Amino acid sequence: MQAFALTLDRFLDHAAKWSPDVEVITAGEGGVIDRAGYAELRRHSLRASAVLADLGVRKGDRIATLAWNTRAHVEAWYAIMGMGAVCHTLNPRLTEAQLASMVGQSQARIIIASTDLAPLARRVAARTPSLERVLTIDAPANGPSTDALEPMIVAAAGEGVWGAFDETTPSGLCFTSGTTGAPKGVTYTHRSSFLHTLRLLQADVMAITASDTVLAAVPMFHANAWGLPFAAPAAGARLVLPGRELDGASLGRLINAEAVTVAVGIATVWLGLVEHLDATGGATPTLERVIVGGAPMAPALMERIEQRLGVSVQTSWGMTELSPLGTCAPPHDPARTAQVSGRPAFGVDLLLTDAEGRPLPQQRGVEGHLRVRGAAVVERYFGDPESATDGDGWFATGDLARIDAGGDLVITGRAKDLIKSGGEWINPAEIEAVINEHPSVSLAAVIGRPDPKWGERPVLVIQTRDAGQATDEDILSPLRGRVAPWWIPDAIIRLEQMPLASTGKIDKMRLRVDYGGC
């Protein structure tokens, strides 16, 4: 067989040759839409590689990006990865200190930032000796800055050189969200992300085809944007990028204007779209599927999204350490439920163990600690000489899970979230699943609070829909008979706005600090 390195530049090469005019669409401020075919996008990316090479970037160098979901950001990805450098995506919702810490670890030399994020990028650069330069993209209509990348691309003498390196070369770096602990860096390779892309495209996973128009609401700075900037060009699908506007009104306009068929993002994004449509009486008739992940979904929310949008919701489970997809419910599965995260696609395997890591003798129908291994699963964290896996290559996810008789994964909680009360364990996820069914509750989280008698007791934190009309007993009564009596929270804390981490998950670390006495 021929030698054929599995490098990520091949996806854009393929799209430019076989789907040259298929568009990548970016929504800008004021309703401005930017369009570029895959062939044009590839030309820009190659010239951007030439610019970076002229600035001294070489294979293995880390180049950071601090940007929204835009065509220019996609071009930067391919420009960096195609030349063998490492794209270190940064989350603009983090603090200056957090970003500086991550860049300090990666030793990135250049940061490419959306124009509106350039002031933040420069403050990070001032705190990070390794950063030599800030380049800006997504310039506003009133003119680019002196550090704008686009004029450099136009003036470039030629194109960069892609490929010509081993497929195990690092391609990307992303730090975990830090919702349960300090963020850790995960390095992706060309081979791992290439194989992950093939996993996404399987018929029982995302099943993206050339007839689809895919809206990537999941941020490009979070876990490879779930692989969509690779999967869409691989399939020849139109790729729609919302920029920084993820409110319901903006998404509704974009979905209808571009006839989006598949939308991908966390559940809270689609809740915002549903609430906008409820308020305006609108609809999204072209939308067929919504793929959600990030956190377990409330059954009532899944039903509401499906009925209001007229779509099939595909639940999924994954982690930054898995590139990120682990499991996904098949498209249009009549047996799907909100609690089920689907089956593992070929290329990833699951194992349930006890708390000490010993495999459970029975793998179906029992709860255990979830471990995973595969070609796109982390082996060690960035900068850590110690392996993150056990002797058999299994990575401990920190999740508690059950695998049903059909092989579907059900995440039942986080091991770190468990509350030990009177020597017995309470699983917050089981309580949250019941509370989330209540029509008055938008979001719910259960945390532990120190107790002089029991050690810890559960406290329920909620964000309500009806300005607090439901009483505490109204909220707690559905738990009676469904969980053990001593699991029922001792108190309810009502918030106007639930604190969310940068990835859209409920920030339990902050809740514990603010309301858990930690």
Short mmCIF file of C-alpha atoms in Angstrom, two decimals:
data_model
loop_
_atom_site.label_atom_id
_atom_site.label_comp_id
_atom_site.label_asym_id
_atom_site.label_seq_id
_atom_site.Cartn_x
_atom_site.Cartn_y
_atom_site.Cartn_z
CA MET A 1 0.00 0.00 0.00
CA GLN A 2 1.06 3.58 -0.60
CA ALA A 3 2.44 5.70 2.21
CA PHE A 4 -0.27 8.24 3.06
CA ALA A 5 0.33 10.27 6.20
CA LEU A 6 -2.87 11.06 8.07
CA THR A 7 -2.31 14.81 8.36
CA LEU A 8 -5.08 17.36 8.76
CA ASP A 9 -4.17 19.50 5.76
CA ARG A 10 -5.49 16.68 3.57
CA PHE A 11 -9.09 17.49 4.58
CA LEU A 12 -8.85 21.01 3.16
CA ASP A 13 -6.92 19.75 0.12
CA HIS A 14 -9.76 17.32 -0.56
CA ALA A 15 -12.47 19.95 -0.11
CA ALA A 16 -10.68 22.47 -2.33
CA LYS A 17 -10.36 19.92 -5.16
CA TRP A 18 -13.76 18.23 -4.99
CA SER A 19 -15.97 20.88 -3.36
CA PRO A 20 -14.18 24.11 -4.37
CA ASP A 21 -17.25 26.36 -4.37
CA VAL A 22 -18.99 24.90 -1.31
CA GLU A 23 -19.14 27.77 1.15
CA VAL A 24 -17.85 28.52 4.59
CA ILE A 25 -20.19 31.24 5.86
CA THR A 26 -19.41 33.63 8.72
CA ALA A 27 -21.92 35.89 10.43
CA GLY A 28 -20.54 39.32 11.27
CA GLU A 29 -21.78 42.35 13.14
CA GLY A 30 -24.81 44.12 11.75
CA GLY A 31 -25.95 41.12 9.74
CA VAL A 32 -22.89 41.17 7.43
CA ILE A 33 -22.22 37.72 5.97
CA ASP A 34 -18.79 36.62 4.75
CA ARG A 35 -18.63 33.79 2.21
CA ALA A 36 -15.70 31.82 0.84
CA GLY A 37 -15.48 28.53 -1.03
CA TYR A 38 -13.16 25.81 0.19
CA ALA A 39 -10.72 26.50 -2.67
CA GLU A 40 -10.43 30.16 -1.69
CA LEU A 41 -10.14 29.25 1.98
CA ARG A 42 -7.26 26.89 1.17
CA ARG A 43 -5.42 29.57 -0.84
CA HIS A 44 -5.70 32.02 2.05
CA SER A 45 -4.54 29.38 4.54
CA LEU A 46 -1.47 28.50 2.47
CA ARG A 47 -0.50 32.15 2.18
CA ALA A 48 -1.04 32.58 5.92
CA SER A 49 1.43 29.71 6.43
CA ALA A 50 3.93 31.62 4.31
CA VAL A 51 3.44 34.70 6.52
CA LEU A 52 4.04 32.65 9.66
CA ALA A 53 7.14 31.07 8.14
CA ASP A 54 8.51 34.54 7.33
CA LEU A 55 7.94 35.44 10.99
CA GLY A 56 10.17 32.53 11.97
CA VAL A 57 7.53 29.93 12.85
CA ARG A 58 8.84 26.40 12.45
CA LYS A 59 7.52 22.88 12.91
CA GLY A 60 6.64 22.22 16.56
CA ASP A 61 6.26 25.89 17.53
CA ARG A 62 3.09 26.71 19.43
CA ILE A 63 0.89 29.44 17.96
CA ALA A 64 -2.07 30.57 20.07
CA THR A 65 -5.46 31.70 18.78
CA LEU A 66 -7.90 33.86 20.74
CA ALA A 67 -10.81 34.13 18.36
CA TRP A 68 -14.47 33.46 17.64
CA ASN A 69 -15.94 31.00 15.12
CA THR A 70 -15.07 32.70 11.83
CA ARG A 71 -13.59 31.86 8.45
CA ALA A 72 -10.37 33.67 9.37
CA HIS A 73 -10.05 31.48 12.46
CA VAL A 74 -10.50 28.33 10.36
CA GLU A 75 -7.84 29.62 7.96
CA ALA A 76 -5.51 30.20 10.91
CA TRP A 77 -6.08 26.63 12.11
CA TYR A 78 -5.09 25.13 8.79
CA ALA A 79 -2.22 27.58 8.31
CA ILE A 80 -0.72 26.64 11.69
CA MET A 81 -1.37 22.90 11.60
CA GLY A 82 -0.60 22.48 7.91
CA MET A 83 2.98 23.68 8.36
CA GLY A 84 3.56 21.39 11.34
CA ALA A 85 3.16 23.99 14.09
CA VAL A 86 0.76 23.51 17.02
CA CYS A 87 -2.49 25.49 17.29
CA HIS A 88 -3.11 26.38 20.94
CA THR A 89 -6.74 27.53 21.17
CA LEU A 90 -7.52 29.97 23.98
CA ASN A 91 -10.91 30.66 25.51
CA PRO A 92 -11.70 34.41 25.50
CA ARG A 93 -14.13 33.94 28.37
CA LEU A 94 -11.26 33.16 30.75
CA THR A 95 -9.44 35.79 32.77
CA GLU A 96 -6.23 37.47 31.70
CA ALA A 97 -4.35 35.61 34.46
CA GLN A 98 -5.75 32.22 33.41
CA LEU A 99 -4.84 32.82 29.76
CA ALA A 100 -1.35 33.98 30.67
CA SER A 101 -0.83 30.84 32.74
CA MET A 102 -1.84 28.60 29.83
CA VAL A 103 0.30 30.49 27.31
CA GLY A 104 3.17 30.40 29.79
CA GLN A 105 2.91 26.62 29.85
CA SER A 106 2.66 26.24 26.08
CA GLN A 107 5.39 28.84 25.37
CA ALA A 108 3.42 30.06 22.35
CA ARG A 109 5.40 32.54 20.20
CA ILE A 110 2.54 34.32 18.42
CA ILE A 111 -1.10 34.89 19.29
CA ILE A 112 -3.70 35.35 16.54
CA ALA A 113 -6.70 37.20 17.93
CA SER A 114 -10.04 38.50 16.70
CA THR A 115 -9.79 42.30 16.50
CA ASP A 116 -12.19 42.88 19.39
CA LEU A 117 -10.09 40.53 21.52
CA ALA A 118 -6.74 42.14 20.61
CA PRO A 119 -6.60 44.30 23.79
CA LEU A 120 -6.97 41.16 25.90
CA ALA A 121 -4.35 39.37 23.77
CA ARG A 122 -1.89 42.24 24.26
CA ARG A 123 -2.39 42.19 28.03
CA VAL A 124 -1.71 38.45 28.00
CA ALA A 125 1.39 39.04 25.87
CA ALA A 126 2.66 41.62 28.34
CA ARG A 127 2.55 38.95 31.05
CA THR A 128 4.03 36.15 28.94
CA PRO A 129 7.70 36.45 27.85
CA SER A 130 7.40 33.79 25.15
CA LEU A 131 4.82 35.77 23.16
CA GLU A 132 6.62 37.79 20.50
CA ARG A 133 3.71 39.20 18.54
CA VAL A 134 -0.06 39.67 18.38
CA LEU A 135 -1.69 39.30 14.95
CA THR A 136 -5.33 40.27 14.43
CA ILE A 137 -8.07 38.78 12.27
CA ASP A 138 -11.77 39.58 11.68
CA ALA A 139 -11.07 43.29 11.27
CA PRO A 140 -14.12 45.60 11.31
CA ALA A 141 -15.26 47.40 8.18
CA ASN A 142 -13.64 50.70 9.25
CA GLY A 143 -10.18 49.31 8.61
CA PRO A 144 -7.64 46.80 9.91
CA SER A 145 -5.10 47.39 12.64
CA THR A 146 -1.38 47.64 11.98
CA ASP A 147 -1.01 44.03 13.17
CA ALA A 148 -3.76 42.68 10.92
CA LEU A 149 -2.96 39.32 9.34
CA GLU A 150 -5.09 39.81 6.21
CA PRO A 151 -2.86 42.48 4.55
CA MET A 152 0.17 40.31 5.23
CA ILE A 153 -1.58 37.41 3.50
CA VAL A 154 -2.37 39.58 0.47
CA ALA A 155 1.23 40.78 0.31
CA ALA A 156 2.78 37.32 0.80
CA ALA A 157 5.23 36.35 -1.95
CA GLY A 158 3.90 32.82 -2.25
CA GLU A 159 2.35 29.91 -0.42
CA GLY A 160 3.57 27.90 2.52
CA VAL A 161 4.41 24.21 2.39
CA TRP A 162 2.06 21.76 4.05
CA GLY A 163 2.60 18.18 5.12
CA ALA A 164 6.00 16.53 4.74
CA PHE A 165 6.01 15.50 8.41
CA ASP A 166 5.03 12.43 10.38
CA GLU A 167 1.34 11.92 11.15
CA THR A 168 2.14 11.66 14.86
CA THR A 169 3.30 15.30 14.84
CA PRO A 170 1.37 17.42 17.39
CA SER A 171 -1.30 19.57 15.75
CA GLY A 172 -3.36 21.16 18.52
CA LEU A 173 -3.36 22.03 22.21
CA CYS A 174 -6.45 22.64 24.32
CA PHE A 175 -6.78 23.01 28.07
CA THR A 176 -9.59 21.33 29.99
CA SER A 177 -12.40 23.53 31.29
CA GLY A 178 -11.37 23.38 34.94
CA THR A 179 -14.94 23.04 36.27
CA THR A 180 -13.81 20.39 38.79
CA GLY A 181 -10.08 21.17 39.12
CA ALA A 182 -7.11 23.01 37.64
CA PRO A 183 -7.08 23.06 33.81
CA LYS A 184 -4.69 20.65 32.11
CA GLY A 185 -3.33 20.78 28.59
CA VAL A 186 -4.23 18.08 26.07
CA THR A 187 -2.09 17.75 22.95
CA TYR A 188 -3.73 16.38 19.81
CA THR A 189 -1.74 14.86 16.95
CA HIS A 190 -2.54 14.90 13.25
CA ARG A 191 -3.19 11.17 13.34
CA SER A 192 -5.47 11.33 16.40
CA SER A 193 -7.59 14.18 15.00
CA PHE A 194 -7.71 12.55 11.53
CA LEU A 195 -9.05 9.32 13.00
CA HIS A 196 -11.40 11.27 15.27
CA THR A 197 -12.82 12.98 12.15
CA LEU A 198 -13.49 9.64 10.50
CA ARG A 199 -15.29 8.60 13.69
CA LEU A 200 -17.53 11.70 13.55
CA LEU A 201 -18.52 10.96 9.97
CA GLN A 202 -19.79 7.45 10.71
CA ALA A 203 -23.47 6.92 9.90
CA ASP A 204 -24.47 6.34 13.53
CA VAL A 205 -22.54 9.35 14.82
CA MET A 206 -22.76 12.85 13.28
CA ALA A 207 -23.37 11.43 9.81
CA ILE A 208 -22.48 14.68 8.04
CA THR A 209 -22.85 14.52 4.26
CA ALA A 210 -22.29 16.82 1.28
CA SER A 211 -25.99 17.70 1.31
CA ASP A 212 -25.78 19.17 4.82
CA THR A 213 -25.32 22.74 6.00
CA VAL A 214 -23.71 22.52 9.43
CA LEU A 215 -23.91 25.26 12.05
CA ALA A 216 -20.95 25.11 14.45
CA ALA A 217 -22.28 26.80 17.58
CA VAL A 218 -19.71 24.92 19.67
CA PRO A 219 -16.74 27.30 20.01
CA MET A 220 -13.56 26.64 18.06
CA PHE A 221 -11.61 27.29 21.26
CA HIS A 222 -13.28 24.34 22.98
CA ALA A 223 -12.04 20.78 22.29
CA ASN A 224 -11.42 21.18 18.56
CA ALA A 225 -14.93 22.59 18.03
CA TRP A 226 -15.93 18.93 18.34
CA GLY A 227 -13.98 18.30 15.12
CA LEU A 228 -16.36 20.22 12.81
CA PRO A 229 -13.68 22.31 11.00
CA PHE A 230 -12.23 18.99 9.82
CA ALA A 231 -15.43 16.98 9.33
CA ALA A 232 -17.32 19.55 7.22
CA PRO A 233 -14.63 19.93 4.52
CA ALA A 234 -13.98 16.17 4.60
CA ALA A 235 -17.64 15.60 3.69
CA GLY A 236 -17.95 18.64 1.41
CA ALA A 237 -20.66 20.13 3.63
CA ARG A 238 -21.38 23.85 3.95
CA LEU A 239 -20.01 25.17 7.25
CA VAL A 240 -21.81 28.05 9.00
CA LEU A 241 -19.91 29.99 11.66
CA PRO A 242 -21.83 32.36 13.98
CA GLY A 243 -18.95 34.59 15.03
CA ARG A 244 -19.47 35.75 18.60
CA GLU A 245 -23.26 36.05 18.40
CA LEU A 246 -24.89 33.00 20.00
CA ASP A 247 -28.12 34.59 21.22
CA GLY A 248 -31.39 33.06 20.11
CA ALA A 249 -32.33 35.86 17.71
CA SER A 250 -28.99 35.77 15.89
CA LEU A 251 -28.97 31.99 15.62
CA GLY A 252 -32.56 31.91 14.38
CA ARG A 253 -31.82 34.42 11.62
CA LEU A 254 -28.65 32.57 10.59
CA ILE A 255 -30.28 29.13 10.53
CA ASN A 256 -33.10 30.36 8.31
CA ALA A 257 -30.96 32.52 6.04
CA GLU A 258 -28.51 29.70 5.31
CA ALA A 259 -30.98 26.76 5.43
CA VAL A 260 -29.02 24.99 8.16
CA THR A 261 -29.81 21.27 8.47
CA VAL A 262 -27.52 20.22 11.35
CA ALA A 263 -26.68 22.38 14.39
CA VAL A 264 -24.08 21.44 16.99
CA GLY A 265 -23.59 22.92 20.46
CA ILE A 266 -24.43 22.74 24.15
CA ALA A 267 -28.03 22.55 25.35
CA THR A 268 -28.16 26.07 26.83
CA VAL A 269 -27.56 27.54 23.35
CA TRP A 270 -30.62 25.75 21.95
CA LEU A 271 -32.67 26.73 24.99
CA GLY A 272 -31.96 30.35 24.07
CA LEU A 273 -33.12 29.69 20.49
CA VAL A 274 -36.31 28.01 21.69
CA GLU A 275 -37.13 30.86 24.05
CA HIS A 276 -36.58 33.37 21.24
CA LEU A 277 -38.91 31.47 18.91
CA ASP A 278 -41.49 31.16 21.66
CA ALA A 279 -41.40 34.92 22.16
CA THR A 280 -41.58 35.81 18.45
CA GLY A 281 -43.58 32.92 17.02
CA GLY A 282 -40.80 32.03 14.59
CA ALA A 283 -39.68 28.65 13.25
CA THR A 284 -36.60 26.96 11.75
CA PRO A 285 -38.10 24.70 9.07
CA THR A 286 -34.85 23.50 7.43
CA LEU A 287 -33.29 22.32 10.68
CA GLU A 288 -33.36 18.52 10.95
CA ARG A 289 -30.94 17.58 13.73
CA VAL A 290 -29.43 19.17 16.81
CA ILE A 291 -26.38 17.50 18.34
CA VAL A 292 -25.82 18.35 22.01
CA GLY A 293 -23.10 17.60 24.52
CA GLY A 294 -21.20 19.20 27.35
CA ALA A 295 -23.42 18.01 30.21
CA PRO A 296 -26.33 15.60 30.80
CA MET A 297 -29.57 16.94 29.37
CA ALA A 298 -32.84 17.35 31.23
CA PRO A 299 -35.62 15.24 29.63
CA ALA A 300 -38.03 18.18 29.69
CA LEU A 301 -35.52 20.36 27.86
CA MET A 302 -34.87 17.73 25.20
CA GLU A 303 -38.61 17.32 24.63
CA ARG A 304 -39.07 21.08 24.45
CA ILE A 305 -36.28 21.50 21.88
CA GLU A 306 -37.53 18.65 19.71
CA GLN A 307 -41.14 19.82 19.74
CA ARG A 308 -40.44 23.53 19.24
CA LEU A 309 -37.76 23.15 16.57
CA GLY A 310 -39.20 20.04 14.92
CA VAL A 311 -35.82 18.30 15.11
CA SER A 312 -34.23 15.09 16.29
CA VAL A 313 -31.88 15.72 19.21
CA GLN A 314 -28.73 13.59 19.32
CA THR A 315 -27.20 13.42 22.78
CA SER A 316 -23.49 12.75 23.11
CA TRP A 317 -20.74 12.40 25.69
CA GLY A 318 -17.13 13.39 25.42
CA MET A 319 -14.19 15.17 27.01
CA THR A 320 -11.32 17.40 25.96
CA GLU A 321 -9.13 14.36 26.62
CA LEU A 322 -11.10 12.35 24.00
CA SER A 323 -10.68 14.91 21.18
CA PRO A 324 -13.60 15.16 22.35
CA LEU A 325 -16.21 12.63 21.15
CA GLY A 326 -16.73 9.42 23.13
CA THR A 327 -20.29 8.34 22.38
CA CYS A 328 -23.22 9.66 20.37
CA ALA A 329 -26.86 8.69 19.94
CA PRO A 330 -27.64 7.72 16.32
CA PRO A 331 -29.55 10.18 14.12
CA HIS A 332 -33.35 9.91 14.26
CA ASP A 333 -33.25 7.07 16.82
CA PRO A 334 -36.86 6.55 18.01
CA ALA A 335 -35.62 5.01 21.27
CA ARG A 336 -33.43 7.99 22.24
CA THR A 337 -33.78 9.56 25.67
CA ALA A 338 -32.12 12.53 27.30
CA GLN A 339 -30.24 10.40 29.84
CA VAL A 340 -28.66 8.12 27.21
CA SER A 341 -25.47 9.38 25.58
CA GLY A 342 -25.34 6.75 22.85
CA ARG A 343 -22.92 4.01 21.93
CA PRO A 344 -19.18 4.33 21.37
CA ALA A 345 -18.30 4.63 17.71
CA PHE A 346 -15.58 2.41 16.27
CA GLY A 347 -12.22 3.69 17.45
CA VAL A 348 -13.03 4.18 21.13
CA ASP A 349 -13.68 1.61 23.85
CA LEU A 350 -15.28 1.84 27.31
CA LEU A 351 -14.67 0.02 30.58
CA LEU A 352 -16.41 0.17 33.95
CA THR A 353 -14.28 -0.35 37.06
CA ASP A 354 -14.58 -0.10 40.82
CA ALA A 355 -13.11 2.89 42.68
CA GLU A 356 -9.67 1.25 42.68
CA GLY A 357 -9.64 0.70 38.92
CA ARG A 358 -10.45 -3.01 38.91
CA PRO A 359 -12.73 -3.99 35.99
CA LEU A 360 -16.26 -4.89 37.13
CA PRO A 361 -17.09 -8.53 36.40
CA GLN A 362 -20.39 -7.36 34.90
CA GLN A 363 -20.20 -4.51 32.38
CA ARG A 364 -23.90 -4.08 31.59
CA GLY A 365 -26.62 -2.82 33.90
CA VAL A 366 -24.33 -1.80 36.76
CA GLU A 367 -22.82 1.52 37.81
CA GLY A 368 -19.07 1.92 37.79
CA HIS A 369 -16.20 4.32 37.26
CA LEU A 370 -15.81 4.97 33.54
CA ARG A 371 -12.52 4.45 31.72
CA VAL A 372 -11.82 4.84 28.02
CA ARG A 373 -9.08 4.17 25.50
CA GLY A 374 -8.61 4.70 21.80
CA ALA A 375 -6.57 6.37 19.07
CA ALA A 376 -7.83 9.86 19.97
CA VAL A 377 -7.65 9.52 23.79
CA VAL A 378 -5.02 11.35 25.83
CA GLU A 379 -2.00 9.35 26.96
CA ARG A 380 -0.39 12.10 29.08
CA TYR A 381 -1.15 15.74 29.76
CA PHE A 382 0.93 18.52 28.25
CA GLY A 383 4.19 18.99 30.13
CA ASP A 384 3.54 16.03 32.42
CA PRO A 385 6.07 13.18 32.21
CA GLU A 386 3.69 10.80 33.96
CA SER A 387 1.16 8.77 32.00
CA ALA A 388 -2.52 9.61 32.50
CA THR A 389 -3.50 6.01 31.76
CA ASP A 390 -3.19 2.74 33.63
CA GLY A 391 -0.95 -0.15 32.61
CA ASP A 392 -3.49 -1.34 30.04
CA GLY A 393 -3.91 2.07 28.45
CA TRP A 394 -7.24 2.96 30.08
CA PHE A 395 -7.86 6.63 30.91
CA ALA A 396 -9.97 7.30 34.03
CA THR A 397 -12.59 9.89 33.03
CA GLY A 398 -13.77 10.73 36.55
CA ASP A 399 -17.34 9.94 35.48
CA LEU A 400 -19.70 7.45 37.04
CA ALA A 401 -21.64 5.58 34.39
CA ARG A 402 -23.84 2.66 33.47
CA ILE A 403 -23.92 0.75 30.18
CA ASP A 404 -27.37 -0.61 29.40
CA ALA A 405 -28.23 -3.92 27.75
CA GLY A 406 -28.06 -2.35 24.29
CA GLY A 407 -24.58 -0.92 24.85
CA ASP A 408 -25.72 2.67 25.37
CA LEU A 409 -23.81 4.80 27.85
CA VAL A 410 -25.61 6.60 30.68
CA ILE A 411 -23.52 9.08 32.67
CA THR A 412 -24.78 8.92 36.25
CA GLY A 413 -22.49 11.50 37.85
CA ARG A 414 -18.99 12.75 38.50
CA ALA A 415 -16.93 10.87 41.08
CA LYS A 416 -15.64 14.22 42.42
CA ASP A 417 -19.21 15.47 42.85
CA LEU A 418 -20.28 12.65 45.17
CA ILE A 419 -21.38 13.79 48.62
CA LYS A 420 -20.53 11.62 51.63
CA SER A 421 -23.22 12.04 54.29
CA GLY A 422 -23.16 9.92 57.43
CA GLY A 423 -20.68 7.55 55.80
CA GLU A 424 -22.95 6.95 52.78
CA TRP A 425 -22.64 8.35 49.26
CA ILE A 426 -25.16 10.68 47.64
CA ASN A 427 -25.03 11.13 43.85
CA PRO A 428 -25.97 14.72 42.92
CA ALA A 429 -26.61 13.81 39.26
CA GLU A 430 -29.57 11.59 40.20
CA ILE A 431 -31.13 14.41 42.22
CA GLU A 432 -30.47 16.94 39.44
CA ALA A 433 -32.09 14.68 36.84
CA VAL A 434 -35.35 14.67 38.81
CA ILE A 435 -35.31 18.39 39.66
CA ASN A 436 -34.61 19.31 36.02
CA GLU A 437 -37.95 17.74 35.07
CA HIS A 438 -39.81 20.37 37.11
CA PRO A 439 -41.48 22.92 34.80
CA SER A 440 -40.38 25.83 37.00
CA VAL A 441 -36.68 24.91 36.93
CA SER A 442 -34.35 26.03 34.15
CA LEU A 443 -31.08 24.78 35.65
CA ALA A 444 -30.25 22.78 38.77
CA ALA A 445 -27.11 21.76 40.62
CA VAL A 446 -26.54 19.90 43.87
CA ILE A 447 -23.45 20.56 45.97
CA GLY A 448 -22.23 19.34 49.33
CA ARG A 449 -22.05 21.62 52.38
CA PRO A 450 -20.16 20.75 55.59
CA ASP A 451 -22.39 19.49 58.37
CA PRO A 452 -21.25 19.00 62.00
CA LYS A 453 -23.28 15.82 62.42
CA TRP A 454 -23.26 14.12 59.02
CA GLY A 455 -20.01 15.40 57.56
CA GLU A 456 -21.73 16.72 54.44
CA ARG A 457 -25.30 17.44 53.41
CA PRO A 458 -26.70 18.22 49.94
CA VAL A 459 -27.83 21.72 48.99
CA LEU A 460 -29.87 22.39 45.85
CA VAL A 461 -29.07 25.45 43.74
CA ILE A 462 -31.61 26.36 41.05
CA GLN A 463 -32.38 28.93 38.39
CA THR A 464 -36.15 29.18 37.92
CA ARG A 465 -38.40 30.22 35.06
CA ASP A 466 -41.27 31.72 37.05
CA ALA A 467 -39.57 34.28 39.31
CA GLY A 468 -39.77 31.97 42.30
CA GLN A 469 -43.51 31.16 42.24
CA ALA A 470 -42.88 27.49 43.07
CA THR A 471 -42.35 26.80 46.78
CA ASP A 472 -39.48 24.74 48.15
CA GLU A 473 -41.88 21.87 48.73
CA ASP A 474 -43.12 22.12 45.13
CA ILE A 475 -39.53 21.75 43.95
CA LEU A 476 -38.53 18.95 46.31
CA SER A 477 -41.71 16.85 46.28
CA PRO A 478 -40.85 14.97 43.02
CA LEU A 479 -37.81 13.53 44.80
CA ARG A 480 -39.92 11.72 47.38
CA GLY A 481 -40.17 8.08 46.46
CA ARG A 482 -37.57 8.43 43.69
CA VAL A 483 -34.46 8.88 45.84
CA ALA A 484 -33.64 7.84 49.39
CA PRO A 485 -35.22 10.21 51.95
CA TRP A 486 -31.82 11.20 53.34
CA TRP A 487 -30.73 12.26 49.82
CA ILE A 488 -33.27 15.10 49.75
CA PRO A 489 -31.40 18.45 49.97
CA ASP A 490 -31.53 20.35 53.23
CA ALA A 491 -31.91 23.73 51.53
CA ILE A 492 -32.69 25.41 48.22
CA ILE A 493 -30.73 28.39 46.97
CA ARG A 494 -32.41 30.35 44.17
CA LEU A 495 -30.31 32.31 41.70
CA GLU A 496 -31.39 34.73 39.01
CA GLN A 497 -28.51 33.46 36.88
CA MET A 498 -26.70 30.17 37.35
CA PRO A 499 -22.91 30.62 37.06
CA LEU A 500 -21.64 28.88 33.95
CA ALA A 501 -18.08 27.89 33.15
CA SER A 502 -16.46 28.98 29.91
CA THR A 503 -17.79 25.88 28.14
CA GLY A 504 -21.40 26.50 29.16
CA LYS A 505 -21.46 23.87 31.90
CA ILE A 506 -22.67 24.79 35.38
CA ASP A 507 -19.63 26.01 37.33
CA LYS A 508 -19.78 23.79 40.40
CA MET A 509 -16.41 25.01 41.67
CA ARG A 510 -17.86 28.51 41.99
CA LEU A 511 -21.06 27.19 43.56
CA ARG A 512 -19.04 25.32 46.18
CA VAL A 513 -17.05 28.45 46.99
CA ASP A 514 -20.09 30.74 47.12
CA TYR A 515 -22.66 28.44 48.73
CA GLY A 516 -20.93 25.27 49.91
CA GLY A 517 -18.73 26.66 52.63
CA CYS A 518 -15.61 25.47 50.74
#
